[in-house]
PDB file of C-alpha atoms in Angstrom:
ATOM      1  CA  MET Q   1      66.289 -56.132 154.504  1.00  0.00           C
ATOM      2  CA  SER Q   2      69.269 -57.091 152.317  1.00  0.00           C
ATOM      3  CA  ASP Q   3      69.953 -56.784 148.626  1.00  0.00           C
ATOM      4  CA  ILE Q   4      71.497 -59.386 146.392  1.00  0.00           C
ATOM      5  CA  PHE Q   5      72.696 -58.734 142.873  1.00  0.00           C
ATOM      6  CA  LEU Q   6      72.307 -61.348 140.146  1.00  0.00           C
ATOM      7  CA  PHE Q   7      74.940 -60.837 137.453  1.00  0.00           C
ATOM      8  CA  ASN Q   8      75.331 -62.648 134.136  1.00  0.00           C
ATOM      9  CA  LYS Q   9      79.109 -62.807 133.829  1.00  0.00           C
ATOM     10  CA  PRO Q  10      80.377 -62.728 130.250  1.00  0.00           C
ATOM     11  CA  PHE Q  11      83.098 -65.015 128.906  1.00  0.00           C
ATOM     12  CA  GLN Q  12      86.663 -64.045 129.870  1.00  0.00           C
ATOM     13  CA  VAL Q  13      85.734 -61.708 132.705  1.00  0.00           C
ATOM     14  CA  MET Q  14      87.352 -62.114 136.124  1.00  0.00           C
ATOM     15  CA  SER Q  15      84.909 -62.755 138.979  1.00  0.00           C
ATOM     16  CA  GLN Q  16      86.485 -60.017 141.109  1.00  0.00           C
ATOM     17  CA  PHE Q  17      86.616 -56.231 141.052  1.00  0.00           C
ATOM     18  CA  THR Q  18      90.328 -55.797 140.323  1.00  0.00           C
ATOM     19  CA  ASP Q  19      92.946 -57.578 138.255  1.00  0.00           C
ATOM     20  CA  ASN Q  20      96.665 -56.884 138.239  1.00  0.00           C
ATOM     21  CA  ASP Q  21      97.000 -58.182 134.685  1.00  0.00           C
ATOM     22  CA  GLY Q  22      94.490 -55.746 133.228  1.00  0.00           C
ATOM     23  CA  ARG Q  23      91.869 -58.341 132.334  1.00  0.00           C
ATOM     24  CA  ALA Q  24      88.164 -57.485 132.238  1.00  0.00           C
ATOM     25  CA  ASN Q  25      86.595 -57.788 135.679  1.00  0.00           C
ATOM     26  CA  LEU Q  26      83.423 -56.986 137.623  1.00  0.00           C
ATOM     27  CA  SER Q  27      84.254 -53.285 137.904  1.00  0.00           C
ATOM     28  CA  ASP Q  28      83.784 -52.975 134.138  1.00  0.00           C
ATOM     29  CA  TYR Q  29      80.093 -53.856 134.585  1.00  0.00           C
ATOM     30  CA  ILE Q  30      79.037 -53.077 138.152  1.00  0.00           C
ATOM     31  CA  ARG Q  31      79.534 -49.708 139.900  1.00  0.00           C
ATOM     32  CA  ILE Q  32      77.967 -50.449 143.287  1.00  0.00           C
ATOM     33  CA  PRO Q  33      80.195 -49.945 146.333  1.00  0.00           C
ATOM     34  CA  LYS Q  34      80.762 -52.490 149.098  1.00  0.00           C
ATOM     35  CA  ILE Q  35      79.338 -55.572 147.464  1.00  0.00           C
ATOM     36  CA  TYR Q  36      81.268 -58.795 147.014  1.00  0.00           C
ATOM     37  CA  PRO Q  37      80.860 -62.059 145.082  1.00  0.00           C
ATOM     38  CA  ALA Q  38      79.244 -64.954 146.933  1.00  0.00           C
ATOM     39  CA  GLY Q  39      81.452 -67.506 145.233  1.00  0.00           C
ATOM     40  CA  ARG Q  40      83.410 -67.336 142.015  1.00  0.00           C
ATOM     41  CA  LEU Q  41      83.078 -68.369 138.398  1.00  0.00           C
ATOM     42  CA  ASP Q  42      86.052 -69.250 136.238  1.00  0.00           C
ATOM     43  CA  TYR Q  43      87.452 -66.690 133.802  1.00  0.00           C
ATOM     44  CA  ASP Q  44      86.499 -68.912 130.852  1.00  0.00           C
ATOM     45  CA  SER Q  45      83.010 -69.723 132.171  1.00  0.00           C
ATOM     46  CA  GLU Q  46      79.852 -67.646 131.798  1.00  0.00           C
ATOM     47  CA  GLY Q  47      76.613 -67.088 133.623  1.00  0.00           C
ATOM     48  CA  LEU Q  48      75.169 -66.440 137.030  1.00  0.00           C
ATOM     49  CA  MET Q  49      77.050 -64.846 139.883  1.00  0.00           C
ATOM     50  CA  ILE Q  50      75.478 -63.577 143.109  1.00  0.00           C
ATOM     51  CA  LEU Q  51      76.902 -60.520 144.868  1.00  0.00           C
ATOM     52  CA  THR Q  52      75.886 -58.991 148.182  1.00  0.00           C
ATOM     53  CA  GLY Q  53      77.059 -56.592 150.862  1.00  0.00           C
ATOM     54  CA  ASP Q  54      75.687 -58.900 153.583  1.00  0.00           C
ATOM     55  CA  GLY Q  55      78.672 -60.871 154.879  1.00  0.00           C
ATOM     56  CA  GLU Q  56      76.622 -63.590 156.538  1.00  0.00           C
ATOM     57  CA  LEU Q  57      74.506 -64.151 153.455  1.00  0.00           C
ATOM     58  CA  GLN Q  58      77.620 -64.161 151.272  1.00  0.00           C
ATOM     59  CA  HIS Q  59      79.067 -66.937 153.431  1.00  0.00           C
ATOM     60  CA  GLN Q  60      75.850 -68.942 153.443  1.00  0.00           C
ATOM     61  CA  ILE Q  61      75.494 -68.843 149.668  1.00  0.00           C
ATOM     62  CA  SER Q  62      79.120 -69.633 148.858  1.00  0.00           C
ATOM     63  CA  HIS Q  63      80.223 -72.068 151.581  1.00  0.00           C
ATOM     64  CA  PRO Q  64      80.301 -75.719 150.407  1.00  0.00           C
ATOM     65  CA  ARG Q  65      78.850 -76.851 153.756  1.00  0.00           C
ATOM     66  CA  HIS Q  66      75.445 -75.525 152.722  1.00  0.00           C
ATOM     67  CA  LYS Q  67      75.480 -77.527 149.464  1.00  0.00           C
ATOM     68  CA  LEU Q  68      73.458 -74.985 147.515  1.00  0.00           C
ATOM     69  CA  ALA Q  69      72.604 -76.595 144.166  1.00  0.00           C
ATOM     70  CA  LYS Q  70      74.115 -75.046 141.039  1.00  0.00           C
ATOM     71  CA  THR Q  71      72.868 -75.848 137.543  1.00  0.00           C
ATOM     72  CA  TYR Q  72      75.087 -75.526 134.476  1.00  0.00           C
ATOM     73  CA  TRP Q  73      74.476 -75.673 130.745  1.00  0.00           C
ATOM     74  CA  VAL Q  74      77.412 -77.526 129.282  1.00  0.00           C
ATOM     75  CA  GLN Q  75      78.400 -77.814 125.632  1.00  0.00           C
ATOM     76  CA  VAL Q  76      80.670 -80.804 125.178  1.00  0.00           C
ATOM     77  CA  ASP Q  77      82.862 -82.147 122.414  1.00  0.00           C
ATOM     78  CA  GLY Q  78      81.048 -85.077 120.800  1.00  0.00           C
ATOM     79  CA  GLU Q  79      77.544 -86.537 120.965  1.00  0.00           C
ATOM     80  CA  ILE Q  80      77.195 -87.400 124.634  1.00  0.00           C
ATOM     81  CA  ASP Q  81      75.602 -90.804 125.262  1.00  0.00           C
ATOM     82  CA  GLN Q  82      73.457 -92.282 127.998  1.00  0.00           C
ATOM     83  CA  ASN Q  83      76.367 -94.175 129.561  1.00  0.00           C
ATOM     84  CA  ALA Q  84      78.184 -90.890 130.152  1.00  0.00           C
ATOM     85  CA  ILE Q  85      75.006 -89.257 131.505  1.00  0.00           C
ATOM     86  CA  ASP Q  86      74.485 -92.179 133.914  1.00  0.00           C
ATOM     87  CA  SER Q  87      78.102 -91.912 135.091  1.00  0.00           C
ATOM     88  CA  LEU Q  88      77.635 -88.221 135.874  1.00  0.00           C
ATOM     89  CA  LYS Q  89      74.436 -89.022 137.763  1.00  0.00           C
ATOM     90  CA  ASN Q  90      76.148 -91.678 139.874  1.00  0.00           C
ATOM     91  CA  GLY Q  91      79.312 -89.686 140.559  1.00  0.00           C
ATOM     92  CA  VAL Q  92      82.672 -89.928 138.815  1.00  0.00           C
ATOM     93  CA  GLN Q  93      86.186 -90.455 140.121  1.00  0.00           C
ATOM     94  CA  LEU Q  94      88.400 -87.356 139.980  1.00  0.00           C
ATOM     95  CA  ASN Q  95      91.983 -86.954 141.145  1.00  0.00           C
ATOM     96  CA  ASP Q  96      90.740 -85.424 144.414  1.00  0.00           C
ATOM     97  CA  GLY Q  97      88.159 -88.145 145.042  1.00  0.00           C
ATOM     98  CA  PRO Q  98      84.745 -89.187 143.779  1.00  0.00           C
ATOM     99  CA  THR Q  99      82.057 -86.605 143.135  1.00  0.00           C
ATOM    100  CA  LEU Q 100      78.650 -86.738 144.730  1.00  0.00           C
ATOM    101  CA  PRO Q 101      75.754 -87.947 142.566  1.00  0.00           C
ATOM    102  CA  ALA Q 102      74.525 -85.200 140.230  1.00  0.00           C
ATOM    103  CA  THR Q 103      71.416 -84.440 138.215  1.00  0.00           C
ATOM    104  CA  ALA Q 104      72.289 -84.740 134.533  1.00  0.00           C
ATOM    105  CA  GLU Q 105      70.328 -84.841 131.306  1.00  0.00           C
ATOM    106  CA  LYS Q 106      70.988 -84.244 127.641  1.00  0.00           C
ATOM    107  CA  ILE Q 107      69.241 -81.094 126.384  1.00  0.00           C
ATOM    108  CA  ASN Q 108      68.824 -79.109 123.197  1.00  0.00           C
ATOM    109  CA  GLU Q 109      70.846 -75.931 122.829  1.00  0.00           C
ATOM    110  CA  PRO Q 110      69.198 -73.477 125.273  1.00  0.00           C
ATOM    111  CA  ASP Q 111      66.701 -71.142 123.629  1.00  0.00           C
ATOM    112  CA  MET Q 112      68.044 -68.052 125.396  1.00  0.00           C
ATOM    113  CA  LEU Q 113      71.668 -68.761 124.456  1.00  0.00           C
ATOM    114  CA  TRP Q 114      73.662 -65.721 123.349  1.00  0.00           C
ATOM    115  CA  PRO Q 115      76.640 -65.678 120.937  1.00  0.00           C
ATOM    116  CA  ARG Q 116      80.024 -66.031 122.580  1.00  0.00           C
ATOM    117  CA  THR Q 117      82.997 -63.889 121.609  1.00  0.00           C
ATOM    118  CA  PRO Q 118      85.192 -65.551 120.506  1.00  0.00           C
ATOM    119  CA  PRO Q 119      82.906 -68.410 119.431  1.00  0.00           C
ATOM    120  CA  VAL Q 120      83.470 -72.037 120.298  1.00  0.00           C
ATOM    121  CA  ARG Q 121      85.624 -73.712 117.649  1.00  0.00           C
ATOM    122  CA  PHE Q 122      83.731 -75.606 114.971  1.00  0.00           C
ATOM    123  CA  ARG Q 123      84.798 -78.916 113.444  1.00  0.00           C
ATOM    124  CA  ALA Q 124      82.484 -80.251 110.766  1.00  0.00           C
ATOM    125  CA  ASN Q 125      83.410 -83.891 111.367  1.00  0.00           C
ATOM    126  CA  ILE Q 126      82.915 -83.813 115.156  1.00  0.00           C
ATOM    127  CA  PRO Q 127      79.499 -82.832 116.559  1.00  0.00           C
ATOM    128  CA  THR Q 128      78.885 -81.111 119.851  1.00  0.00           C
ATOM    129  CA  SER Q 129      76.024 -81.621 122.290  1.00  0.00           C
ATOM    130  CA  TRP Q 130      74.507 -79.970 125.353  1.00  0.00           C
ATOM    131  CA  LEU Q 131      73.625 -81.204 128.800  1.00  0.00           C
ATOM    132  CA  SER Q 132      72.180 -79.745 131.964  1.00  0.00           C
ATOM    133  CA  LEU Q 133      74.229 -80.660 135.036  1.00  0.00           C
ATOM    134  CA  THR Q 134      73.284 -79.830 138.627  1.00  0.00           C
ATOM    135  CA  ILE Q 135      75.840 -80.314 141.393  1.00  0.00           C
ATOM    136  CA  SER Q 136      75.974 -79.405 145.069  1.00  0.00           C
ATOM    137  CA  GLU Q 137      79.759 -79.263 145.435  1.00  0.00           C
ATOM    138  CA  GLY Q 138      82.190 -76.491 144.603  1.00  0.00           C
ATOM    139  CA  ARG Q 139      85.521 -78.035 143.658  1.00  0.00           C
ATOM    140  CA  ASN Q 140      87.935 -76.238 141.374  1.00  0.00           C
ATOM    141  CA  ARG Q 141      86.813 -76.560 137.731  1.00  0.00           C
ATOM    142  CA  GLN Q 142      84.637 -79.470 138.780  1.00  0.00           C
ATOM    143  CA  VAL Q 143      82.183 -79.553 135.885  1.00  0.00           C
ATOM    144  CA  ARG Q 144      84.949 -79.472 133.300  1.00  0.00           C
ATOM    145  CA  ARG Q 145      86.775 -82.287 135.063  1.00  0.00           C
ATOM    146  CA  MET Q 146      83.580 -84.346 135.362  1.00  0.00           C
ATOM    147  CA  THR Q 147      82.730 -84.213 131.651  1.00  0.00           C
ATOM    148  CA  ALA Q 148      86.347 -84.947 130.721  1.00  0.00           C
ATOM    149  CA  ALA Q 149      86.306 -87.961 133.054  1.00  0.00           C
ATOM    150  CA  VAL Q 150      83.401 -89.490 131.105  1.00  0.00           C
ATOM    151  CA  GLY Q 151      85.054 -88.788 127.742  1.00  0.00           C
ATOM    152  CA  PHE Q 152      83.350 -85.552 126.647  1.00  0.00           C
ATOM    153  CA  PRO Q 153      85.504 -82.446 127.211  1.00  0.00           C
ATOM    154  CA  THR Q 154      83.671 -79.203 127.950  1.00  0.00           C
ATOM    155  CA  LEU Q 155      83.729 -76.575 125.199  1.00  0.00           C
ATOM    156  CA  ARG Q 156      81.425 -74.000 126.771  1.00  0.00           C
ATOM    157  CA  LEU Q 157      80.183 -73.702 130.341  1.00  0.00           C
ATOM    158  CA  ILE Q 158      77.313 -71.488 131.521  1.00  0.00           C
ATOM    159  CA  ARG Q 159      76.019 -71.383 135.093  1.00  0.00           C
ATOM    160  CA  ALA Q 160      72.267 -71.017 134.713  1.00  0.00           C
ATOM    161  CA  GLN Q 161      71.036 -71.226 138.306  1.00  0.00           C
ATOM    162  CA  ILE Q 162      72.134 -71.074 141.954  1.00  0.00           C
ATOM    163  CA  GLY Q 163      69.482 -72.314 144.358  1.00  0.00           C
ATOM    164  CA  ASP Q 164      66.249 -70.575 143.317  1.00  0.00           C
ATOM    165  CA  TRP Q 165      68.012 -67.745 141.451  1.00  0.00           C
ATOM    166  CA  SER Q 166      68.619 -67.894 137.694  1.00  0.00           C
ATOM    167  CA  ILE Q 167      69.905 -65.864 134.759  1.00  0.00           C
ATOM    168  CA  ASP Q 168      66.456 -65.658 133.188  1.00  0.00           C
ATOM    169  CA  ASN Q 169      66.024 -62.322 131.360  1.00  0.00           C
ATOM    170  CA  LEU Q 170      69.626 -61.272 132.023  1.00  0.00           C
ATOM    171  CA  ALA Q 171      71.826 -60.617 129.008  1.00  0.00           C
ATOM    172  CA  PRO Q 172      75.601 -61.002 129.423  1.00  0.00           C
ATOM    173  CA  GLY Q 173      76.940 -58.035 131.396  1.00  0.00           C
ATOM    174  CA  GLU Q 174      73.565 -57.184 132.954  1.00  0.00           C
ATOM    175  CA  HIS Q 175      72.619 -57.450 136.609  1.00  0.00           C
ATOM    176  CA  ARG Q 176      69.375 -57.406 138.518  1.00  0.00           C
ATOM    177  CA  THR Q 177      68.871 -56.279 142.121  1.00  0.00           C
ATOM    178  CA  LEU Q 178      66.626 -58.218 144.503  1.00  0.00           C
ATOM    179  CA  SER Q 179      65.608 -56.715 147.820  1.00  0.00           C
ATOM    180  CA  LEU Q 180      65.023 -59.598 150.188  1.00  0.00           C
ATOM    181  CA  GLY Q 181      63.222 -59.433 153.508  1.00  0.00           C
ATOM    182  CA  PRO Q 182      64.733 -61.046 156.615  1.00  0.00           C
ATOM    183  CA  GLU Q 183      62.266 -63.945 156.438  1.00  0.00           C
ATOM    184  CA  PHE Q 184      63.730 -64.919 153.028  1.00  0.00           C
ATOM    185  CA  ILE Q 185      67.465 -64.475 153.081  1.00  0.00           C
ATOM    186  CA  ARG Q 186      68.769 -66.808 155.760  1.00  0.00           C
ATOM    187  CA  TYR Q 187      69.884 -70.282 154.803  1.00  0.00           C
ATOM    188  CA  LYS Q 188      69.852 -72.611 157.795  1.00  0.00           C
ATOM    189  CA  SER Q 189      71.644 -75.955 157.917  1.00  0.00           C
ATOM    190  CA  ASN Q 190      69.780 -78.824 159.501  1.00  0.00           C
ATOM    191  CA  LYS Q 191      71.559 -81.666 161.215  1.00  0.00           C
ATOM    192  CA  ASN Q 192      72.255 -83.272 157.831  1.00  0.00           C
ATOM    193  CA  ASN Q 193      73.894 -80.052 156.607  1.00  0.00           C
ATOM    194  CA  LYS Q 194      71.235 -79.562 153.960  1.00  0.00           C
ATOM    195  CA  PRO Q 195      69.994 -76.021 153.346  1.00  0.00           C
ATOM    196  CA  SER Q 196      66.452 -74.900 153.911  1.00  0.00           C
ATOM    197  CA  ILE Q 197      64.967 -71.689 152.599  1.00  0.00           C
ATOM    198  CA  ASN Q 198      61.774 -69.761 153.041  1.00  0.00           C
ATOM    199  CA  ARG Q 199      60.536 -69.489 149.465  1.00  0.00           C
ATOM    200  CA  ARG Q 200      58.437 -66.345 149.823  1.00  0.00           C
ATOM    201  CA  LYS Q 201      58.566 -64.043 146.862  1.00  0.00           C
ATOM    202  CA  PRO Q 202      61.144 -61.208 147.026  1.00  0.00           C
ATOM    203  CA  LYS Q 203      59.585 -57.919 148.087  1.00  0.00           C
ATOM    204  CA  ALA Q 204      60.834 -55.953 145.124  1.00  0.00           C
ATOM    205  CA  HIS Q 205      63.391 -55.985 142.380  1.00  0.00           C
ATOM    206  CA  THR Q 206      64.911 -53.629 139.911  1.00  0.00           C
ATOM    207  CA  ARG Q 207      67.098 -54.173 136.926  1.00  0.00           C
ATOM    208  CA  ARG Q 208      70.229 -52.213 136.177  1.00  0.00           C
ATOM    209  CA  LYS Q 209      72.793 -52.271 133.461  1.00  0.00           C
ATOM    210  CA  TYR Q 210      76.142 -50.548 133.223  1.00  0.00           C
ATOM    211  CA  SER Q 211      77.850 -50.292 129.869  1.00  0.00           C
ATOM    212  CA  PRO Q 212      81.553 -49.467 130.106  1.00  0.00           C
TER     213      PRO Q 212
END
């Protein structure tokens, strides 16, 4: 049996346990020894991170070869149009090559959205809009570069889901522990390098919160 830890990373928190520049980091919220992030999330992004003490599982969740889908809620500058949505779906050209096709749709502001500190800037003459974007790559600042490439710069970025795991019922700074049985936790790549997962329900879970 292995545990994973789902953490809702607040804005402007480093996705590591130490920082030489004194910025807020994971140790300000999580006091569990010998667990490590399975992938990172930018300092200026929010939302779901997965941590585990299982090195193999950490690799399988974070390695791009397994193409684990990640869904983001993205607030962009301007009223995004269908042409931009279609471009994101088909893949856009970035300076390090074209992106893979994505799942993209315009959405209303998410119901469970929390206030951000500091808030996103407001300009009365320029609207903002929201989209849901699901990608299976992990390039540096990829979502921000994708929306900029179609003419709608990202203002706020929240990772809502990784694979089957989401930030549902997790406030910023909270984490939830899932105890997973061996029949659940192993991602296996088939010959097309696509992940498969046994979708049995986790055996148990608890919820913890640390307030610094």
